[in-house]
PDB file of C-alpha atoms in Angstrom:
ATOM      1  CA  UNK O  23      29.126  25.431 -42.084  1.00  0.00           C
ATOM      2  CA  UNK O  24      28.630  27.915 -39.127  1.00  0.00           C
ATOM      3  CA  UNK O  25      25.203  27.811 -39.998  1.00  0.00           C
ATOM      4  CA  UNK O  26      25.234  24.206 -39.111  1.00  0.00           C
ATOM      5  CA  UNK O  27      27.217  24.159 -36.195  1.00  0.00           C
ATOM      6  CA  UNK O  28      24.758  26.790 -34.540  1.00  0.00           C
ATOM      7  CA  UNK O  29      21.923  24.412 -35.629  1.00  0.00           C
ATOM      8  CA  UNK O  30      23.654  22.089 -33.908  1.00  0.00           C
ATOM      9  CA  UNK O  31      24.461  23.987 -31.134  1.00  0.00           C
ATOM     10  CA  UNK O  32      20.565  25.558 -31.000  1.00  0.00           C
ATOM     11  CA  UNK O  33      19.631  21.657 -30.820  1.00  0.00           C
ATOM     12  CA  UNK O  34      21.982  20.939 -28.383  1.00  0.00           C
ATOM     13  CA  UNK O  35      21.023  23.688 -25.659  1.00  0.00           C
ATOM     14  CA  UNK O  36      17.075  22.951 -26.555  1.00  0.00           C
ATOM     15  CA  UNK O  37      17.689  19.508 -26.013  1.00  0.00           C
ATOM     16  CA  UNK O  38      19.508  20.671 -22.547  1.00  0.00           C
ATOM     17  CA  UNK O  39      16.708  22.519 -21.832  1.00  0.00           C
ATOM     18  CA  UNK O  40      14.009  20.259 -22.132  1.00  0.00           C
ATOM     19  CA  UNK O  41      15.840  18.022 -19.786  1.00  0.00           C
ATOM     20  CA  UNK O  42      15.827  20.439 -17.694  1.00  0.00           C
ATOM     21  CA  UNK O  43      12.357  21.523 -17.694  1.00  0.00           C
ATOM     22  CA  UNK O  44      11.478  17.222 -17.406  1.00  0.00           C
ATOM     23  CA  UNK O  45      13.482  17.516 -14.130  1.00  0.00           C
ATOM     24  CA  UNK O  46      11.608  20.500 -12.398  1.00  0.00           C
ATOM     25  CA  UNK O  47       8.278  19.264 -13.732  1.00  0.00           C
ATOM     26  CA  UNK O  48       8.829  16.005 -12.050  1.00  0.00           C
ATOM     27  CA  UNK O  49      10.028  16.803  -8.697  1.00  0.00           C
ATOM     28  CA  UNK O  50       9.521  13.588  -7.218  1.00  0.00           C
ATOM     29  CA  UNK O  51      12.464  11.825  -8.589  1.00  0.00           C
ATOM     30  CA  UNK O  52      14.565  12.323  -5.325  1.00  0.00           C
ATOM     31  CA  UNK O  53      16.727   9.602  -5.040  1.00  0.00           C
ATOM     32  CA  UNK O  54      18.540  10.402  -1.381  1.00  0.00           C
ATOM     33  CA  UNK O  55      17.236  12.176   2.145  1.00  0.00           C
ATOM     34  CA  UNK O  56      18.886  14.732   1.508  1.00  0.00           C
ATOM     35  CA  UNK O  57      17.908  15.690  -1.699  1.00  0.00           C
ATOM     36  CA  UNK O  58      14.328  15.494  -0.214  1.00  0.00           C
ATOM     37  CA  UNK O  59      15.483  17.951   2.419  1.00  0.00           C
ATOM     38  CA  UNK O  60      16.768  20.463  -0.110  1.00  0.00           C
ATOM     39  CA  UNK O  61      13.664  19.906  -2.092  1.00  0.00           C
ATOM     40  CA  UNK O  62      11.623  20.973   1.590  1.00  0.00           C
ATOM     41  CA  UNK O  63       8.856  18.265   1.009  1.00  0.00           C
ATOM     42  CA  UNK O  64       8.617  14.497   1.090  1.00  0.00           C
ATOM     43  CA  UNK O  65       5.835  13.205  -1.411  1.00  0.00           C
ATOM     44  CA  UNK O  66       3.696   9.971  -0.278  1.00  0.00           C
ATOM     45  CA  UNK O  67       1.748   7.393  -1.973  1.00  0.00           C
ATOM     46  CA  UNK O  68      -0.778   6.341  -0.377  1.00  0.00           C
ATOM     47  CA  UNK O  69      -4.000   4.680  -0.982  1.00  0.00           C
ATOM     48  CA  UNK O  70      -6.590   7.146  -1.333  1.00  0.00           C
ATOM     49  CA  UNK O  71      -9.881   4.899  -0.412  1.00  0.00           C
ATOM     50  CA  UNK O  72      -9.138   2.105   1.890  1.00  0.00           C
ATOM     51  CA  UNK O  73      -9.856   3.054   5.801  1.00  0.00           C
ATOM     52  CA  UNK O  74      -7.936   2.623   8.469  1.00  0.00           C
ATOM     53  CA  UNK O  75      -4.531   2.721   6.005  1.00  0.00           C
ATOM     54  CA  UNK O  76      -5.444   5.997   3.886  1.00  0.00           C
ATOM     55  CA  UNK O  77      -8.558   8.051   3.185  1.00  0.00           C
ATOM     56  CA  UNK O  78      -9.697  11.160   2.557  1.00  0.00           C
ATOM     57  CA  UNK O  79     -11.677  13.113   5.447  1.00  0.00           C
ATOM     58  CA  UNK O  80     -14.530  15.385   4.695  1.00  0.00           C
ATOM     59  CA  UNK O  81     -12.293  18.013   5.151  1.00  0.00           C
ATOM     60  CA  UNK O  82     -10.172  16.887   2.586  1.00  0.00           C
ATOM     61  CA  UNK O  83      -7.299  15.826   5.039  1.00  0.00           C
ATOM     62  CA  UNK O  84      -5.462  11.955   3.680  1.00  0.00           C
ATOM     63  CA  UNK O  85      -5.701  10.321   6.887  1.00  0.00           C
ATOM     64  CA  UNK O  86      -5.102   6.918   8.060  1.00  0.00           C
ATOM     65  CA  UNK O  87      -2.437   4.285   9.885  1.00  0.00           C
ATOM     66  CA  UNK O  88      -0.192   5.052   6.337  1.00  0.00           C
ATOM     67  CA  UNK O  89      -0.652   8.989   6.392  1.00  0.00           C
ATOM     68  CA  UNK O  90       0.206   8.509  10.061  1.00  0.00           C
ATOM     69  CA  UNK O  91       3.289   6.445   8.872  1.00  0.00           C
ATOM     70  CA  UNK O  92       3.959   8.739   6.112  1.00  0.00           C
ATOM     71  CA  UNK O  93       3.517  11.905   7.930  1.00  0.00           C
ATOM     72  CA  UNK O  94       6.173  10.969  11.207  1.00  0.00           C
ATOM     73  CA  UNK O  95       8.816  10.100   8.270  1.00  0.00           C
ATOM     74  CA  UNK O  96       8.703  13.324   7.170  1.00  0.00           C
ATOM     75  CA  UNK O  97       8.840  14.845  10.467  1.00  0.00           C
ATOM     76  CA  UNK O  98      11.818  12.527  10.679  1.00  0.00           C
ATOM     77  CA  UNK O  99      13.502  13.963   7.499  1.00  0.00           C
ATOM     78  CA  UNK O 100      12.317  17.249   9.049  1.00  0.00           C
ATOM     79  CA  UNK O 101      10.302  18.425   5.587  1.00  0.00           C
ATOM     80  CA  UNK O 102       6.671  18.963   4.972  1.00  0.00           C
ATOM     81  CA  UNK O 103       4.728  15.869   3.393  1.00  0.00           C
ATOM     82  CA  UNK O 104       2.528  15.683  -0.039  1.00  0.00           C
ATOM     83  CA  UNK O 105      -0.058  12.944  -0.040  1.00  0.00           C
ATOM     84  CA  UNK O 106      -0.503  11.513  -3.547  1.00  0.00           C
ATOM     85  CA  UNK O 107      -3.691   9.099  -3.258  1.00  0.00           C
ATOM     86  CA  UNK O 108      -3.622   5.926  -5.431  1.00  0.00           C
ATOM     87  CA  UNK O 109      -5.642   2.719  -6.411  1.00  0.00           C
ATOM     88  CA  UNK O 110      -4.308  -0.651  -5.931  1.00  0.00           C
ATOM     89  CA  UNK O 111      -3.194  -1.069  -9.661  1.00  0.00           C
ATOM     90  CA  UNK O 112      -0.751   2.205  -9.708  1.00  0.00           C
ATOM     91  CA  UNK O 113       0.474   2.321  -6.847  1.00  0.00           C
ATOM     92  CA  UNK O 114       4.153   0.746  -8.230  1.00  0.00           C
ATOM     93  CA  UNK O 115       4.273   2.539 -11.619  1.00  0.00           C
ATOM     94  CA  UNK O 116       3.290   5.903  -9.313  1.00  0.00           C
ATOM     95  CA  UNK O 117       6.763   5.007  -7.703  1.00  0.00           C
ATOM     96  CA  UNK O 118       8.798   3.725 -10.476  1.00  0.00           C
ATOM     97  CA  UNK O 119       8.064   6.729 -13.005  1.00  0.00           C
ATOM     98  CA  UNK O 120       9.169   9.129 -10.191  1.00  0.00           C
ATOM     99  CA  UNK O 121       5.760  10.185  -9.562  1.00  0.00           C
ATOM    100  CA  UNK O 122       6.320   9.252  -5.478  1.00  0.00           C
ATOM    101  CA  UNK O 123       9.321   9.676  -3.681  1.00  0.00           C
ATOM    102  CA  UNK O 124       8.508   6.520  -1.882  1.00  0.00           C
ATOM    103  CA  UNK O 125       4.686   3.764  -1.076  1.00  0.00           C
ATOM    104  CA  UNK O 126       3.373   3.904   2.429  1.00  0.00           C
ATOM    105  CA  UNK O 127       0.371   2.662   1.099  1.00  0.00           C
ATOM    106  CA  UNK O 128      -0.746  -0.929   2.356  1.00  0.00           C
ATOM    107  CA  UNK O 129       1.593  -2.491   0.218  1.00  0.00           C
ATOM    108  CA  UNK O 130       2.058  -6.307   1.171  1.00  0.00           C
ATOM    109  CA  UNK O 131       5.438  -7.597   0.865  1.00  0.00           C
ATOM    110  CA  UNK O 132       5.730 -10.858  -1.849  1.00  0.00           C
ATOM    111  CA  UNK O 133       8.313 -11.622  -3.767  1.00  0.00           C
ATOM    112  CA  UNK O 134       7.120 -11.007  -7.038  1.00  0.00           C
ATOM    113  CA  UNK O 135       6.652  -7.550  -6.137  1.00  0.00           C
ATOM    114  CA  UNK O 136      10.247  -7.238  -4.982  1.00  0.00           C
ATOM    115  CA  UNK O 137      11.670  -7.522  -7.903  1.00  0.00           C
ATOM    116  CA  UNK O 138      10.269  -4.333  -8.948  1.00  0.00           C
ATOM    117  CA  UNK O 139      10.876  -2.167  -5.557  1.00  0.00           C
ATOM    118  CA  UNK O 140      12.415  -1.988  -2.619  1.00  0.00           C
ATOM    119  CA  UNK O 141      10.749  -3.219   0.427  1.00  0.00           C
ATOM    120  CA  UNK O 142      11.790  -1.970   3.882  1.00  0.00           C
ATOM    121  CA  UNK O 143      11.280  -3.622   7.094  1.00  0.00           C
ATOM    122  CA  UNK O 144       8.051  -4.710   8.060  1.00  0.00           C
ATOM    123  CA  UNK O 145       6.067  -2.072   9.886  1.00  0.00           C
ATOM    124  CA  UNK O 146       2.709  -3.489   9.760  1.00  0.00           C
ATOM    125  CA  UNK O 147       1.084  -7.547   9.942  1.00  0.00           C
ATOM    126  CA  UNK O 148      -1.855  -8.107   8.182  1.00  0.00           C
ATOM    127  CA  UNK O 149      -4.116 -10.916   6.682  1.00  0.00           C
ATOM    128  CA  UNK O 150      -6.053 -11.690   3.647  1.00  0.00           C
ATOM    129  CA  UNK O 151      -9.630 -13.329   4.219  1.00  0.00           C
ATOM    130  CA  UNK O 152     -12.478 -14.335   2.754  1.00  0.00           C
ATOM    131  CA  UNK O 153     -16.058 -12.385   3.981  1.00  0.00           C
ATOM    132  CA  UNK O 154     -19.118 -13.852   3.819  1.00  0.00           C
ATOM    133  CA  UNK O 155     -23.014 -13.868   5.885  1.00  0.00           C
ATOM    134  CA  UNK O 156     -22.676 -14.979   9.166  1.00  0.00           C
ATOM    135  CA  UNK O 157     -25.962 -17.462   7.834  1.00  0.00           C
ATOM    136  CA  UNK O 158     -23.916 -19.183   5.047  1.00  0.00           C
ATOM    137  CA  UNK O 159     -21.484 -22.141   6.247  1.00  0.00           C
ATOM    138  CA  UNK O 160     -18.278 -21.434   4.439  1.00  0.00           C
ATOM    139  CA  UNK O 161     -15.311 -23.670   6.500  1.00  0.00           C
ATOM    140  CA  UNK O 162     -12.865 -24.799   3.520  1.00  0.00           C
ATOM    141  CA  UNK O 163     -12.287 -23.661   0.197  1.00  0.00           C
ATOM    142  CA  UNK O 164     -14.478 -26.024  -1.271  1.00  0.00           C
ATOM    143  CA  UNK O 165     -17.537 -24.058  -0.078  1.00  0.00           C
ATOM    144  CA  UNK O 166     -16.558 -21.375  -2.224  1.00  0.00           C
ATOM    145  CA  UNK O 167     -18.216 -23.270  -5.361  1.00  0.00           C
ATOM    146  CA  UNK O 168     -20.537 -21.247  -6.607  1.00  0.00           C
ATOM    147  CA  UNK O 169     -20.391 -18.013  -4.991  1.00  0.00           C
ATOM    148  CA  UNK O 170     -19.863 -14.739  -6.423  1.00  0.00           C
ATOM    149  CA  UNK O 171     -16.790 -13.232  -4.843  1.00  0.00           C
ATOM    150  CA  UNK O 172     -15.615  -9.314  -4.928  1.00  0.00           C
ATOM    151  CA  UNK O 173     -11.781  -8.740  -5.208  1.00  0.00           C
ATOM    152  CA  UNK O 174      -9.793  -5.072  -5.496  1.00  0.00           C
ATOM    153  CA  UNK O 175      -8.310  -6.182  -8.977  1.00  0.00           C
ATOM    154  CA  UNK O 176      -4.251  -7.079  -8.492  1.00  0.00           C
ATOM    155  CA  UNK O 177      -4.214  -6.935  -4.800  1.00  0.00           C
ATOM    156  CA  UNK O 178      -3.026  -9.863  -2.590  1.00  0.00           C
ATOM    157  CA  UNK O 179      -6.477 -10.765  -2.009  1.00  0.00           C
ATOM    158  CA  UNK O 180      -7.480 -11.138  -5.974  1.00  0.00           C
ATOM    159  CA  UNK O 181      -4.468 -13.522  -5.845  1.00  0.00           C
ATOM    160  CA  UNK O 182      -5.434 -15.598  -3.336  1.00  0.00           C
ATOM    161  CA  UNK O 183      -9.047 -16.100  -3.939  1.00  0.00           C
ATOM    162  CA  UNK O 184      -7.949 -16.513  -7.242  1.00  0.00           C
ATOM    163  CA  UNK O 185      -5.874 -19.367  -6.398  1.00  0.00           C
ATOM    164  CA  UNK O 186      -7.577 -20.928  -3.635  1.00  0.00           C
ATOM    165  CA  UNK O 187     -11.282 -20.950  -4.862  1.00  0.00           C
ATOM    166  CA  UNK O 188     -12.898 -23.834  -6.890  1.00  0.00           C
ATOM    167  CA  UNK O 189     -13.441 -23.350 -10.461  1.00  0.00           C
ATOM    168  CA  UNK O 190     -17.191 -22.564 -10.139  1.00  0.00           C
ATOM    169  CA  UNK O 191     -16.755 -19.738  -8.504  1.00  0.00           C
ATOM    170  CA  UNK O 192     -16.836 -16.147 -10.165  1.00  0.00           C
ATOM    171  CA  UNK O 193     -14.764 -13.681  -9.242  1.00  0.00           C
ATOM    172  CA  UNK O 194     -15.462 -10.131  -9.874  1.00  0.00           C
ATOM    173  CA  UNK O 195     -12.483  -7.598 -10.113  1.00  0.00           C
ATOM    174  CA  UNK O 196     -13.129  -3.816  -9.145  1.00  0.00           C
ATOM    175  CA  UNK O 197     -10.738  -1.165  -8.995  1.00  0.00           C
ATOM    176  CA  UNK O 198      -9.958  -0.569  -5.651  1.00  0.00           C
ATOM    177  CA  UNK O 199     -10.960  -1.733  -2.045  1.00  0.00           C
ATOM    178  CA  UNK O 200     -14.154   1.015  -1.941  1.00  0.00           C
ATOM    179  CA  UNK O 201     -15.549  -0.610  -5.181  1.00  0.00           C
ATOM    180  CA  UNK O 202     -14.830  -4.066  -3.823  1.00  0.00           C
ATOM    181  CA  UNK O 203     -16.509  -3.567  -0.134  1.00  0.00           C
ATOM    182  CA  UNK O 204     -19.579  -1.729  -1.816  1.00  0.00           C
ATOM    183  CA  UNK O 205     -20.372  -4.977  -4.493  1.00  0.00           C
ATOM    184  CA  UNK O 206     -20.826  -6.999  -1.013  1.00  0.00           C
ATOM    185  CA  UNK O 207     -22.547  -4.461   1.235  1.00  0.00           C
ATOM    186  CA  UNK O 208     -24.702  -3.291  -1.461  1.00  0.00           C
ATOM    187  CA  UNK O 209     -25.621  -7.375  -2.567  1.00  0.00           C
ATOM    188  CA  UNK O 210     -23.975  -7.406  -6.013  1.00  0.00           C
ATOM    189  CA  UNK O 211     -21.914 -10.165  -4.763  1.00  0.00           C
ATOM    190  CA  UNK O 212     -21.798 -13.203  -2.388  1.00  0.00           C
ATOM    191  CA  UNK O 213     -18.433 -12.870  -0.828  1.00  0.00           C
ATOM    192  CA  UNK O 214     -15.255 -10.570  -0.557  1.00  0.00           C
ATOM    193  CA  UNK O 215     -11.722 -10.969  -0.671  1.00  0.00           C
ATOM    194  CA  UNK O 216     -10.112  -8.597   1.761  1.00  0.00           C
ATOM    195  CA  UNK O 217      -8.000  -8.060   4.663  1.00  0.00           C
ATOM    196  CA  UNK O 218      -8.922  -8.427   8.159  1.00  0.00           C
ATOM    197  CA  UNK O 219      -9.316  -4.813   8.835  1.00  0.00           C
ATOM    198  CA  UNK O 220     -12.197  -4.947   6.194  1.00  0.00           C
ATOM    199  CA  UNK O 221     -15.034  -5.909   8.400  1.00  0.00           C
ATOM    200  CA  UNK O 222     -14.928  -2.672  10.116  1.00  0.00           C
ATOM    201  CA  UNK O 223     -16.262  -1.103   7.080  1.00  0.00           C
ATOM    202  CA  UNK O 224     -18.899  -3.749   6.358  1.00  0.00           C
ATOM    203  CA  UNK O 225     -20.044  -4.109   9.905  1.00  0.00           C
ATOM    204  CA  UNK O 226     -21.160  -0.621   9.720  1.00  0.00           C
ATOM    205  CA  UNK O 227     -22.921  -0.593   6.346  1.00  0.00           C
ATOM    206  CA  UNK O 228     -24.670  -4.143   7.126  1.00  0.00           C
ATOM    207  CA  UNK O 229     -24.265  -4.369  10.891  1.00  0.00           C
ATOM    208  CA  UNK O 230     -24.111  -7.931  12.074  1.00  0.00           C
ATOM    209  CA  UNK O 231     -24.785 -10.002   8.804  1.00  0.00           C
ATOM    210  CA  UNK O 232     -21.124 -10.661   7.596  1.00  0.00           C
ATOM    211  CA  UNK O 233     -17.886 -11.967   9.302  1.00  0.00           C
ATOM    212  CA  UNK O 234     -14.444 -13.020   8.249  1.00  0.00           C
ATOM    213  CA  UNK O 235     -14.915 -16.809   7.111  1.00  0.00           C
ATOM    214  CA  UNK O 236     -11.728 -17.892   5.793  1.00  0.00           C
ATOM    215  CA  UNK O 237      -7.691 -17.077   6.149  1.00  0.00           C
ATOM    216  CA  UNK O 238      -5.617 -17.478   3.199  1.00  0.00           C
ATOM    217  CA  UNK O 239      -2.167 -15.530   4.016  1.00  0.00           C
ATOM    218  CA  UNK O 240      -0.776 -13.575   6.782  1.00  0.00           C
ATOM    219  CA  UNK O 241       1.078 -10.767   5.324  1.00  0.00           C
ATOM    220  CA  UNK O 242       3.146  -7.730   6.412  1.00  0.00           C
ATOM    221  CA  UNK O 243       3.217  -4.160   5.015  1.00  0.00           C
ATOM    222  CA  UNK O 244       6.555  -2.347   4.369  1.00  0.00           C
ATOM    223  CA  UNK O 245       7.594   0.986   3.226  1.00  0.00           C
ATOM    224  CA  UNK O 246       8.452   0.743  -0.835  1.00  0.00           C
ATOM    225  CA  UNK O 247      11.484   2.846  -2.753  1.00  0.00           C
ATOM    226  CA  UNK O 248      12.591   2.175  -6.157  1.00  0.00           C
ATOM    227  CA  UNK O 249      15.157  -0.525  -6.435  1.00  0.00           C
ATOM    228  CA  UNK O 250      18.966   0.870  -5.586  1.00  0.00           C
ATOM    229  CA  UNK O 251      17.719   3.915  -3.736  1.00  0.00           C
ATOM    230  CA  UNK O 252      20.163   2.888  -0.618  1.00  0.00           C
ATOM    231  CA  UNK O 253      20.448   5.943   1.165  1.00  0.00           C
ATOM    232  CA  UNK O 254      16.594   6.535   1.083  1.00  0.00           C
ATOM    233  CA  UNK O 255      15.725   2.767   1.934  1.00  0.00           C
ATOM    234  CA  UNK O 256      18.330   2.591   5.036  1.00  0.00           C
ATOM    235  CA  UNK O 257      16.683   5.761   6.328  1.00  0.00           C
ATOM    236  CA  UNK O 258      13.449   4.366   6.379  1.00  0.00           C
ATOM    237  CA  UNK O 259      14.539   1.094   8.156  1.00  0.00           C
ATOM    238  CA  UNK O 260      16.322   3.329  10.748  1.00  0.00           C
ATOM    239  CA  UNK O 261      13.416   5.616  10.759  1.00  0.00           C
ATOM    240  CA  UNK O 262      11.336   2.672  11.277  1.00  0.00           C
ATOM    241  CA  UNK O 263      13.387   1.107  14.358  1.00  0.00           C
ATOM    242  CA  UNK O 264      13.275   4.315  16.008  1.00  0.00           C
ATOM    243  CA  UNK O 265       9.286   4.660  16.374  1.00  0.00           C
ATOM    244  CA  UNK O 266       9.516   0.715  17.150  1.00  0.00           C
ATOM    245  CA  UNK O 267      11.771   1.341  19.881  1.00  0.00           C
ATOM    246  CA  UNK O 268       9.976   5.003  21.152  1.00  0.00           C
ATOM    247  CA  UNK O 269       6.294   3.730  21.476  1.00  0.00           C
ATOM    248  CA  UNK O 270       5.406   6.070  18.646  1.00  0.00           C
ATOM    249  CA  UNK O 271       4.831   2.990  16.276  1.00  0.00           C
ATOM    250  CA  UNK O 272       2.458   1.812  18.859  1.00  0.00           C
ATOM    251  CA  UNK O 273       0.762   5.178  19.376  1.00  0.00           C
ATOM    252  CA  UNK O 274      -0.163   4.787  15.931  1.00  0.00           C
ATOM    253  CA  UNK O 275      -1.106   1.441  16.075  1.00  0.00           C
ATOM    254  CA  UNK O 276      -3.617   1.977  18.925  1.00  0.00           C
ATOM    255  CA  UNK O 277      -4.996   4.665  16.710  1.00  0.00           C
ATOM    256  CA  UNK O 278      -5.879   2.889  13.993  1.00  0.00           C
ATOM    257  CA  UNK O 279      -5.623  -0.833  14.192  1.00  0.00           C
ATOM    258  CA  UNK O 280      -6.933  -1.568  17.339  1.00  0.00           C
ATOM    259  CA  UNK O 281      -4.672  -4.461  18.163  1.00  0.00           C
ATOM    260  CA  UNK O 282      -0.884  -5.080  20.027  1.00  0.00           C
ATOM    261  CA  UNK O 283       2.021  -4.033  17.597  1.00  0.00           C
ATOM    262  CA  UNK O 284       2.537  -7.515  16.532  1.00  0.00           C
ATOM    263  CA  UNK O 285       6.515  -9.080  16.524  1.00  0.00           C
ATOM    264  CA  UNK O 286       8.171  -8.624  13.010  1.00  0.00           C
ATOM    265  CA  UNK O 287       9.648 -11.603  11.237  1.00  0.00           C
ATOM    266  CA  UNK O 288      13.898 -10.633  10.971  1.00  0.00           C
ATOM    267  CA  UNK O 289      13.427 -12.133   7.202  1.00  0.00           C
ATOM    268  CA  UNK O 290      11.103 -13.232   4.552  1.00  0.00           C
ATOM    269  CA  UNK O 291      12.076 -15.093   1.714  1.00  0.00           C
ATOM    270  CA  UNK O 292      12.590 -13.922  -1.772  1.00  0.00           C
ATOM    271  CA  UNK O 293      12.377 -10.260   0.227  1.00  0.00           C
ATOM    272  CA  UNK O 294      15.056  -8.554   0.848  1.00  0.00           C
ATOM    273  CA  UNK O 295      14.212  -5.656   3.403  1.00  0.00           C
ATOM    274  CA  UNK O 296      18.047  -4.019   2.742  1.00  0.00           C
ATOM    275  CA  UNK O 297      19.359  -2.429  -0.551  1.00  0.00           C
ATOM    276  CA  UNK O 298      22.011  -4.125  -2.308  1.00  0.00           C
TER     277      UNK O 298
END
């Protein structure tokens, strides 16, 4: 009988253990501020090949208007910042499975992907477009038929080409935005599916051939923490007003973007920007 209570009890404290050893080996799974200020380190996803949002230098640095983004938060929370780079596909399971503490990583806000994270406020406005050769009249969706189209596979832009081309057309998925921008430049493909801040990249592998052709959706980017995470997700917002309201937004947005800090919509449906 003793025997089998210390089994028990063996069991018991192993089992205790492993938990334990699960927690420290996963050190992302901060669900407040301040537990990310005891911890002494914020840790970022962010996408790892997609200029001007997140890249890696030839240093080695992540860079980019999201490592920007991601960088001042931590400054906020006062805490040094961990860049984790991701493709398109895992950037939500990165952040669900406690990988990330929390997305700045170009992630547009829709509905469908609201109901598996929390969006914050808009911070950046974006588009999704088509690209094609400045030579080749494409004015509607209908002159899509036929072409062969590149698309980062389950991005906003796969999903709207998908839907708004003919059936005719082909779409080829790659994973990621690099893959996706190469198949054009390097003439595996007719067309790509993008965002507007794509043609920088193409105009400077294949300088004035291609130029944005279509618009499908205008989109905005938000910060992304798993769903119930109040604390975090209110900090954000209020981190987010603040470099809204001190230029430092802005600073970042000449930067990288190019363009005015565009005005933010108060709402969007089916996306709550607040924790409930």
């Amino acid at each position: 009988m003793l025997k089998s209570v210390l089994t028990r009890r063996g069991a018991l404290l192993g089992a205790a253990a492993l938990v334990a050893a699960v927690g420290l080996a996963n050190p992302a799974a901060a669900v407040t501020p301040e537990e990310i200020k005891a911890r002494g380190k914020l840790i970022v996803g962010i996408q790892g090949d997609n200029p001007p949002w997140g890249f890696v230098t030839s240093a080695g640095k992540q860079d980019g208007f999201d490592a920007d983004m991601g960088a001042a938060y931590a400054k906020e929370l006062g805490v040094e910042v961990e860049f984790v780079p991701l493709e398109v596909n895992n950037r939500i399971p990165a952040l669900t499975s406690g990988r990330v503490d929390v997305l700045f990583a170009t992630m547009a806000m829709l509905p469908d992907r609201a109901k598996a994270v929390q969006f914050s406020q808009p911070y950046n406005a974006n588009a999704i477009v088509l690209i094609g050769p400045k030579n080749k009249s494409i004015k509607t969706n209908e002159d899509m038929a036929n072409l062969t189209i590149s698309v980062a596979k389950g991005a906003a832009q796969d999903t709207q080409v998908t839907k708004n081309a003919p059936p005719t057309a082909t779409i080829r998925r790659f994973d990621g935005d690099a893959a996706s921008v190469q198949a054009l430049v390097s003439g595996q493909v007719d067309a790509l599916g993008g965002n507007i801040f794509y043609m920088d990249r193409v105009e400077k592998a294949r300088p004035g051939e291609f130029e944005n052709k279509l618009e499908f959706q205008k989109l905005y980017n938000g910060a992304c923490t798993r769903l119930g995470e109040k604390e975090l997700n209110a900090s954000i917002n209020a981190f987010i007003d603040k470099i809204k309201a001190n230029g430092e937004l802005k600073k970042i947005y000449d930067k990288w973007m190019k363009v005015p800090v565009p005005e933010f919509p108060k709402s969007l449906d089916g996306i709550p920007f607040t924790a409930g």
